[in-house]
CSV table of C-alpha atoms in Angstrom, one decimal:
chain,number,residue,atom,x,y,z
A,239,UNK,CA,35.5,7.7,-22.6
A,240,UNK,CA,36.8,4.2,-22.6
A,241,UNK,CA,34.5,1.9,-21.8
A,242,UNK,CA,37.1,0.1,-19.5
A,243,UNK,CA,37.4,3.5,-17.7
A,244,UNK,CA,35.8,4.3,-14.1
A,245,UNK,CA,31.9,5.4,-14.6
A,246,UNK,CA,29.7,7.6,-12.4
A,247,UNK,CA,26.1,6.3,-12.4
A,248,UNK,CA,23.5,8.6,-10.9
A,249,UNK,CA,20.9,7.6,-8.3
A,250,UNK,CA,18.2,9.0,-6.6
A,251,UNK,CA,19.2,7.5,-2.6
A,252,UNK,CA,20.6,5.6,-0.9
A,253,UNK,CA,21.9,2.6,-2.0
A,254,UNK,CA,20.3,-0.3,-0.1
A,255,UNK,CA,21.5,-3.3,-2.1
A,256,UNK,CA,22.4,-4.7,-5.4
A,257,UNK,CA,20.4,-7.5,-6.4
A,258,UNK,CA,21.6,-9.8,-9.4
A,259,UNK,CA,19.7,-12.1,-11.3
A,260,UNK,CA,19.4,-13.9,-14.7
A,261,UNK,CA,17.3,-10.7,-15.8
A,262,UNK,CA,20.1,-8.3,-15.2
A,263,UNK,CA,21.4,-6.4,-12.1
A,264,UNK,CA,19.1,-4.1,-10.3
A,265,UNK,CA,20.2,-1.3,-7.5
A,266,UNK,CA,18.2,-0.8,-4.9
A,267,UNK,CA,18.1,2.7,-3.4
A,268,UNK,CA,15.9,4.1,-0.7
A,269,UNK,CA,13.3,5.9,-3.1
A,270,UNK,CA,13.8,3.7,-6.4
A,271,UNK,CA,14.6,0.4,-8.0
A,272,UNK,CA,17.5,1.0,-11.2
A,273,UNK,CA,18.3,-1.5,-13.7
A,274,UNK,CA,22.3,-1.2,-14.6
A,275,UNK,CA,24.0,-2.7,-17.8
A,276,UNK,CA,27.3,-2.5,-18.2
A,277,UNK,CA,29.0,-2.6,-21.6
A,278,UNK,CA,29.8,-5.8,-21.4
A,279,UNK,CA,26.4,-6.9,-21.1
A,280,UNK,CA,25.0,-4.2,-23.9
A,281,UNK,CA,27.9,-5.2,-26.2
A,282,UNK,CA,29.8,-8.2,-25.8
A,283,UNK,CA,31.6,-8.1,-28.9
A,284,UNK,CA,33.1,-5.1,-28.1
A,285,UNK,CA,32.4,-3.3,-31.4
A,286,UNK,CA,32.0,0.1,-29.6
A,287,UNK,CA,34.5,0.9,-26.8
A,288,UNK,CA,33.0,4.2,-26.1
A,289,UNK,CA,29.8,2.6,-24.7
A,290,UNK,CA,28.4,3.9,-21.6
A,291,UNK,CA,26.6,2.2,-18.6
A,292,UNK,CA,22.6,1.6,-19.2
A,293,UNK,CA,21.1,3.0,-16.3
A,294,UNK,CA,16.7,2.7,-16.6
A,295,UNK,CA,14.2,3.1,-13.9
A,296,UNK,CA,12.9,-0.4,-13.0
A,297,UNK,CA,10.9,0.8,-10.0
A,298,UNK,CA,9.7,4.2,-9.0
A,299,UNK,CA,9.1,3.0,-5.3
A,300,UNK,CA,12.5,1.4,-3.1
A,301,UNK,CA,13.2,0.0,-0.1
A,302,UNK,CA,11.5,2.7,2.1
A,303,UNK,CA,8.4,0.2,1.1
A,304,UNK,CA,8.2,-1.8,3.6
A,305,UNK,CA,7.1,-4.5,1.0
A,306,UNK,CA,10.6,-4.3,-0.7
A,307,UNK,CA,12.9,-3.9,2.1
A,308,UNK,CA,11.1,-7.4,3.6
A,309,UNK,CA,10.7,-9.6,0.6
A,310,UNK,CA,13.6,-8.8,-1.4
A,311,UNK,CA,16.3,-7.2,0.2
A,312,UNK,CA,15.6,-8.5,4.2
A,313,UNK,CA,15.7,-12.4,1.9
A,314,UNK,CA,18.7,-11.6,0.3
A,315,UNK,CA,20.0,-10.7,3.7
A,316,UNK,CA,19.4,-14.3,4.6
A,317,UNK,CA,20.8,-15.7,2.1
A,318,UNK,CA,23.8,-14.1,2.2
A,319,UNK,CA,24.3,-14.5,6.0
A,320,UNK,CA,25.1,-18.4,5.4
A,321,UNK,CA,26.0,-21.1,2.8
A,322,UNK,CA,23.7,-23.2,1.1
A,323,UNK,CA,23.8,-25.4,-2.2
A,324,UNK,CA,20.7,-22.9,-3.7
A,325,UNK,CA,21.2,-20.6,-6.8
A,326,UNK,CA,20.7,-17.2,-5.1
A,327,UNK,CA,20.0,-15.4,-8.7
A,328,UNK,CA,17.3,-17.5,-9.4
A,329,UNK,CA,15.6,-17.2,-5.9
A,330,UNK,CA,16.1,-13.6,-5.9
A,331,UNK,CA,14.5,-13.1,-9.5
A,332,UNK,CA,11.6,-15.3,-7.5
A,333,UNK,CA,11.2,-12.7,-4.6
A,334,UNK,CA,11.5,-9.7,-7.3
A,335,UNK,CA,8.2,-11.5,-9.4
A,336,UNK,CA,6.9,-11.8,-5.3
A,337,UNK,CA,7.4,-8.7,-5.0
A,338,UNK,CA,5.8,-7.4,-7.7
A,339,UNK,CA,2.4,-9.3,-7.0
A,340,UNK,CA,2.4,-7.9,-3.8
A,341,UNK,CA,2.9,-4.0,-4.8
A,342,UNK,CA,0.3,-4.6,-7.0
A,343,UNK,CA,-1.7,-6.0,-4.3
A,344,UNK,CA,-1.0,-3.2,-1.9
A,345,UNK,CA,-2.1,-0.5,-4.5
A,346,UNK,CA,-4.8,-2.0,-5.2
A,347,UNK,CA,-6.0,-2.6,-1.3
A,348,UNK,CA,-4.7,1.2,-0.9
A,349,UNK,CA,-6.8,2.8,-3.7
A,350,UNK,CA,-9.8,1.1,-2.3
A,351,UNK,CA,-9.0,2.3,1.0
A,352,UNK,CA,-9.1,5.7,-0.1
A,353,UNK,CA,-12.1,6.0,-2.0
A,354,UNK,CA,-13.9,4.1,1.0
A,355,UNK,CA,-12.7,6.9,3.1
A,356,UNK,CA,-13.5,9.9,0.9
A,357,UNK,CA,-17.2,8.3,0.1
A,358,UNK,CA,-17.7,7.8,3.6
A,359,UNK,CA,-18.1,11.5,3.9
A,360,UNK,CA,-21.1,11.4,1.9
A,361,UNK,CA,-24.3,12.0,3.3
A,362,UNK,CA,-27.4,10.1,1.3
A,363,UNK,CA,-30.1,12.9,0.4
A,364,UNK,CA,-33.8,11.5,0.1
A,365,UNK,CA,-35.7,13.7,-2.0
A,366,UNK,CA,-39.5,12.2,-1.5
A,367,UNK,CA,-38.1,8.8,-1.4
A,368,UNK,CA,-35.8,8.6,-3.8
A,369,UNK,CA,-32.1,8.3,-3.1
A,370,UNK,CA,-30.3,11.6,-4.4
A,371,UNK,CA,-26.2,9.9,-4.5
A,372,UNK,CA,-24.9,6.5,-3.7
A,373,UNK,CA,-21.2,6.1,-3.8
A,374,UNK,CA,-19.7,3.5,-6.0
A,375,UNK,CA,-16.1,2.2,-6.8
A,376,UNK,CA,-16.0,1.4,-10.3
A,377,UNK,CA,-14.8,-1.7,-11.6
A,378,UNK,CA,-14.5,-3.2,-7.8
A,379,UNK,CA,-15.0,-6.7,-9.8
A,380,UNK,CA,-12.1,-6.3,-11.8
A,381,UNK,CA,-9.8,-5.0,-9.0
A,382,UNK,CA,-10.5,-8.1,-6.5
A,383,UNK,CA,-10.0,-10.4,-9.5
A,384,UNK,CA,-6.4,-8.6,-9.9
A,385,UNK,CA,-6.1,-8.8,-6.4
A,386,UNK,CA,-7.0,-12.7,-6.0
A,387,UNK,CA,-5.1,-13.2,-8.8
A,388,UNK,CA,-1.6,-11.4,-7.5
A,389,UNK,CA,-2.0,-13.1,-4.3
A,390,UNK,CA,-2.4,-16.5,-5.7
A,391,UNK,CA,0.6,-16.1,-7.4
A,392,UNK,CA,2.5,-15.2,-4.6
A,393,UNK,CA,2.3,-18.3,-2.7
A,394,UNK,CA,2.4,-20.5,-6.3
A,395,UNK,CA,6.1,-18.4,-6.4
A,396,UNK,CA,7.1,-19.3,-2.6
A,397,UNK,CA,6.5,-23.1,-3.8
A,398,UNK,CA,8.8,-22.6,-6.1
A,399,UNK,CA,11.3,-21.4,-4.4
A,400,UNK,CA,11.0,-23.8,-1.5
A,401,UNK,CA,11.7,-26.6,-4.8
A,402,UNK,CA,14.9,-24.3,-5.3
A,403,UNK,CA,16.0,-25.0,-2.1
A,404,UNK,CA,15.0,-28.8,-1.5
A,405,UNK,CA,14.9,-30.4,-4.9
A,406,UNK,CA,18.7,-31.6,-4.3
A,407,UNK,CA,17.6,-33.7,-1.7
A,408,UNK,CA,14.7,-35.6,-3.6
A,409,UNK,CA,11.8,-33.2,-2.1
A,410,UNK,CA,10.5,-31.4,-4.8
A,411,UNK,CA,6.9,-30.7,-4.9
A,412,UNK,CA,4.6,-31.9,-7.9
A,413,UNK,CA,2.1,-28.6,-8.6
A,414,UNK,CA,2.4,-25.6,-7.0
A,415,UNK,CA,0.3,-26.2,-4.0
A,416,UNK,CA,0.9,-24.1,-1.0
A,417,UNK,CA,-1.0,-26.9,1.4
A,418,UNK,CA,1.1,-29.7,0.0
A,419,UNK,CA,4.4,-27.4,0.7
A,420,UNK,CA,3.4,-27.1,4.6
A,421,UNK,CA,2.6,-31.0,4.4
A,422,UNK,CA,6.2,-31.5,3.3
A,423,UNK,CA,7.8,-29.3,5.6
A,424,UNK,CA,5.9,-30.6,8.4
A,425,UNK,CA,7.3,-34.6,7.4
A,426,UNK,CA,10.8,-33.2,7.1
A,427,UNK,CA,10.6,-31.4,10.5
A,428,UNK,CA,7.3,-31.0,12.7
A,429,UNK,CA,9.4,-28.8,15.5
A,430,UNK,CA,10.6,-26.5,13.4
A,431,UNK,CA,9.3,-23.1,14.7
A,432,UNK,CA,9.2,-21.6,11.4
A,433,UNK,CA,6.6,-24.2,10.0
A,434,UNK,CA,4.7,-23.6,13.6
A,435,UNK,CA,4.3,-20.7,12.7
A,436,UNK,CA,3.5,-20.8,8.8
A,437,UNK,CA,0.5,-23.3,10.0
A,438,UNK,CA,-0.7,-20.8,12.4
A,439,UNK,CA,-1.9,-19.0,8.8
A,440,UNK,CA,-2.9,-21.3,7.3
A,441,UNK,CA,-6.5,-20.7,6.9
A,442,UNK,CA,-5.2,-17.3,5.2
A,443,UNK,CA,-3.4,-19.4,2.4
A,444,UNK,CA,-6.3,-21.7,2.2
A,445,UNK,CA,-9.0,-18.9,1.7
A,446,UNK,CA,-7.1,-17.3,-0.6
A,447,UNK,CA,-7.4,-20.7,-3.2
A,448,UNK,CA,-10.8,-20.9,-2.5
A,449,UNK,CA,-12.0,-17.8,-3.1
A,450,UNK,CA,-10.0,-17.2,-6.0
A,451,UNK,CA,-11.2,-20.2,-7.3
A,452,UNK,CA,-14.7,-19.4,-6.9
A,453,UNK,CA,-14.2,-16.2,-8.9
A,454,UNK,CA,-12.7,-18.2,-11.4
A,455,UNK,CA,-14.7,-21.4,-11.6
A,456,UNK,CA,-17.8,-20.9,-9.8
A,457,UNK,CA,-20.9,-22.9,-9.7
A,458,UNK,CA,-24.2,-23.6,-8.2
A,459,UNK,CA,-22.7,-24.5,-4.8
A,460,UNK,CA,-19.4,-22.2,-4.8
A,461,UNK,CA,-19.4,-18.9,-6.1
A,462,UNK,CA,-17.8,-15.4,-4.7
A,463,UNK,CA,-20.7,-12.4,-4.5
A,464,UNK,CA,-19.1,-8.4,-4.5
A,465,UNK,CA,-20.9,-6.2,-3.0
A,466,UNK,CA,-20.0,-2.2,-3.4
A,467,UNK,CA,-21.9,0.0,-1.4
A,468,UNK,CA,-24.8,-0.7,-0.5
A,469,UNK,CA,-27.9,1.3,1.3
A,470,UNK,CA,-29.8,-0.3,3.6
A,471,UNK,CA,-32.9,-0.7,5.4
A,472,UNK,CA,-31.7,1.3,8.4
A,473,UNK,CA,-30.4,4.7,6.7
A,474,UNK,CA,-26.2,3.3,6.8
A,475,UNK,CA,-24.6,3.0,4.0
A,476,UNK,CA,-22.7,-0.8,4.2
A,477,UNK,CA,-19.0,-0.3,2.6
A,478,UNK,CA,-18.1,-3.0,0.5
A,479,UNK,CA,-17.2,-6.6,1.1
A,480,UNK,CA,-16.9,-10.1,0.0
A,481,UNK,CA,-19.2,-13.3,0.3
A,482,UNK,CA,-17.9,-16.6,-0.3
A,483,UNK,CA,-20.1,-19.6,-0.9
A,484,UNK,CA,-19.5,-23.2,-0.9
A,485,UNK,CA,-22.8,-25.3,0.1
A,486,UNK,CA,-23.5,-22.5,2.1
A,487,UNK,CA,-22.0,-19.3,3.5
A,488,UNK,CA,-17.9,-20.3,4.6
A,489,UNK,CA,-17.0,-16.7,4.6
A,490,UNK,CA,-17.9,-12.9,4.5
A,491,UNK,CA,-15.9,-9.9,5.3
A,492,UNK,CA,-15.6,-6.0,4.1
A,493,UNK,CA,-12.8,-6.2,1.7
A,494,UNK,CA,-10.4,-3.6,2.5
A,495,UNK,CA,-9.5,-5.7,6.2
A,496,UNK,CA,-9.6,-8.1,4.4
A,497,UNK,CA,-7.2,-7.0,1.6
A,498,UNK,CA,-5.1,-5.8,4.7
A,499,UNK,CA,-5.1,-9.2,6.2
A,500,UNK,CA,-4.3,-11.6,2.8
A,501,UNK,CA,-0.8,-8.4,2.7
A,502,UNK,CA,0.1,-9.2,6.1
A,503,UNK,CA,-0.5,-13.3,5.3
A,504,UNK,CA,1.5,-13.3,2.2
A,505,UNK,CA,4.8,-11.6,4.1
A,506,UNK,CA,4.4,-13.4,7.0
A,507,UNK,CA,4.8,-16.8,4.7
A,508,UNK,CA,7.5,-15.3,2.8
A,509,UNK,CA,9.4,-14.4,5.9
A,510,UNK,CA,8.9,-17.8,7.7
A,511,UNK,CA,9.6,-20.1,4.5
A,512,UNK,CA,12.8,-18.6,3.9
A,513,UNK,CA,14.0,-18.5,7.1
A,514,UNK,CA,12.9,-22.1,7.1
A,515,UNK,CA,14.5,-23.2,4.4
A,516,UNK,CA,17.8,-21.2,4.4
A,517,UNK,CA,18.3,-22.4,8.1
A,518,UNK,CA,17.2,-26.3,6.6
A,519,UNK,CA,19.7,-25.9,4.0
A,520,UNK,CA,22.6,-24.3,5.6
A,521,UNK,CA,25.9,-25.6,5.0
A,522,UNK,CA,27.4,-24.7,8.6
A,523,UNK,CA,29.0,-27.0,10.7
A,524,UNK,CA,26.5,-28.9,13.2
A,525,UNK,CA,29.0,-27.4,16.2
A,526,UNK,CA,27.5,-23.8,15.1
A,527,UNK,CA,23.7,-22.6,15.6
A,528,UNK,CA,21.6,-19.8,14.1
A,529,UNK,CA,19.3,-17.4,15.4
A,530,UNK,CA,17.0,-15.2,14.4
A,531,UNK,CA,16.0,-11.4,15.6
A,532,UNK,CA,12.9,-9.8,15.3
A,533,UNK,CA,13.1,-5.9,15.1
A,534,UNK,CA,10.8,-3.7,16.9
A,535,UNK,CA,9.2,-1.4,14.4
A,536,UNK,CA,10.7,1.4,16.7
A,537,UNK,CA,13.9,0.3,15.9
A,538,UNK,CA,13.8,-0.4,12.2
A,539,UNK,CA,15.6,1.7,9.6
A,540,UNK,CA,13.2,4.0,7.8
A,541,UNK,CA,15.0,3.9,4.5
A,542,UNK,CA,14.4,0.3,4.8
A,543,UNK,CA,12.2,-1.2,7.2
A,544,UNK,CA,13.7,-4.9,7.7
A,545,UNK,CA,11.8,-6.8,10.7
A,546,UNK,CA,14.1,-9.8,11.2
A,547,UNK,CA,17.8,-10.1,11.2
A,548,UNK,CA,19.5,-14.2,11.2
A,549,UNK,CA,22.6,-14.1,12.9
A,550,UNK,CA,25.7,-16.9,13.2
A,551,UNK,CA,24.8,-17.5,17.1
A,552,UNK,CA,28.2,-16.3,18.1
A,553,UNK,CA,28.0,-13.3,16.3
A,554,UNK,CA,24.3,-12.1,18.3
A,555,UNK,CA,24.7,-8.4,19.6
A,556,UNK,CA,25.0,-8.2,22.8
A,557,UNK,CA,21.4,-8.0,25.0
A,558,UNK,CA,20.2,-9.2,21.7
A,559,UNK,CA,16.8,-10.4,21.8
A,560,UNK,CA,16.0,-13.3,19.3
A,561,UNK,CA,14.4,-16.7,18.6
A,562,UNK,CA,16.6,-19.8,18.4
């Protein structure tokens, strides 16, 4: 077959979106993520006109996570609801490295989860004092250090993309410091309900630095303990959790809420700073507004579980709830 000829690719869904970057064009179905060549792209030189389509898993999970459908495809949505001066490829191949980081979070927060549950069905035999079974997850070290590691890198990547969008005006930040980011959003606009509501994480982003960087540098005064079970005097069994030091205890917690809570952190500040800085860097005329939707989970699409929709004002549903 020519290679200028109509092709059939195969999928495995639903096609949700196609997302192109510098790294290639990837579909987006329901159930996968599929990276497509074309034979312009596998041979530009045209020395075999017979060439077919490349068509390779990327992905075995699509936008039914709810990860996916709000990091990469509900941001593309908002990018390509108004003008801006940015280079949507490269921000998209940002939110495709975010969400990576967070997947990987997730599994990791998930397998915990389960093995906490199935242990928690064991029952501790004495046998003249000494304990029969304790349950342990092996390598929990290892997995929060992934897990700290992923997450850091997620807001490092948001910083970037906040320079994508502001660096034409002179705004770009020096280091990828999620703190210093806020501090610049706030001096360009302190109303801005998006910010208002970034800041009212902002301990989440913060504790996420600091405990990472206790792992990773720790010392006398600041250091990170990991407990995994543990028996105790009392008879329970204490599930694991975290301690972080700094000149004293700053924080403890039993890691998988707290895995659970650094998930919802990380796409609640992806979500806010691009709506913030698409709606900062729109090129609409002033006489036109924007708004934004958010979507009851009742009413969001399985096959891709958006949770906000931005909207040209004058095109707003009707009975439309939504936040100016």
């Amino acid at each position: 077959m020519d290679r200028k000829s109509a092709r059939t690719i195969k999928l495995d869904g639903k096609i949700e979106d196609v997302v192109c970057t510098s790294n290639g064009c990837f579909c987006y179905t329901e159930n996968s993520v599929r990276k497509i060549r074309t034979p312009e792209e596998i041979d530009p030189d045209n020395l075999n006109m017979d060439i077919p389509f490349e068509n390779t898993l990327y992905r075995n999970s699509g936008t039914r996570n709810y990860i996916t459908a709000r990091v990469v495809i509900q941001s593309k949505r908002f990018l390509d609801a108004v003008p801006t001066k940015v280079d949507k490829s490269t921000v998209l191949a940002y939110l495709m490295e975010i969400e990576t980081n967070l997947l990987l979070c997730n599994r990791i927060f998930k397998g915990i989860k389960k093995q906490i549950i199935q242990n928690d069905k064991i029952k501790i035999r004495h046998r003249n004092g000494v304990i029969d079974k304790l349950p342990v997850i092996e390598e929990l070290d290892i997995q929060v250090y992934q897990f700290l590691m992923s997450a850091k890198q997620v807001q490092q990547i948001v910083v970037s993309i906040f320079n994508e969008f502001h660096e034409y005006q002179g705004k770009k930040l020096d280091g990828p410091h999620i703190n210093k980011m806020l501090e610049k959003m706030e001096a360009m606009d302190s109303e801005n309900p998006f910010l208002k509501n970034l800041k009212a994480n902002q301990d989440i982003y913060k504790s996420i630095v600091d405990i990472r960087n206790a792992q990773e540098h720790p010392n006398k005064n600041r250091y990170l303990t990991i407990d995994n079970f543990m028996l105790h005097s009392d008879g329970k069994i204490y599930v694991p959790s975290i301690r972080y030091f700094n000149s004293g205890l700053q924080f403890e917690a039993d890691i998988v809420p707290w895995m659970q809570s650094v998930i919802a952190g990380l796409l609640h500040l992806v979500e806010m700073q691009m709506l913030y800085n698409v709606c900062k860097s729109t090129l609409i005329p002033q006489n036109f507004s924007l708004a934004v939707r958010s979507i009851p989970e009742s009413e969001q699409n399985e096959s891709c579980p958006v949770s906000k929709e931005l909207f040209f004002i004058q095109d707003l549903p009707p009975e439309a709830g939504f936040e100016a």
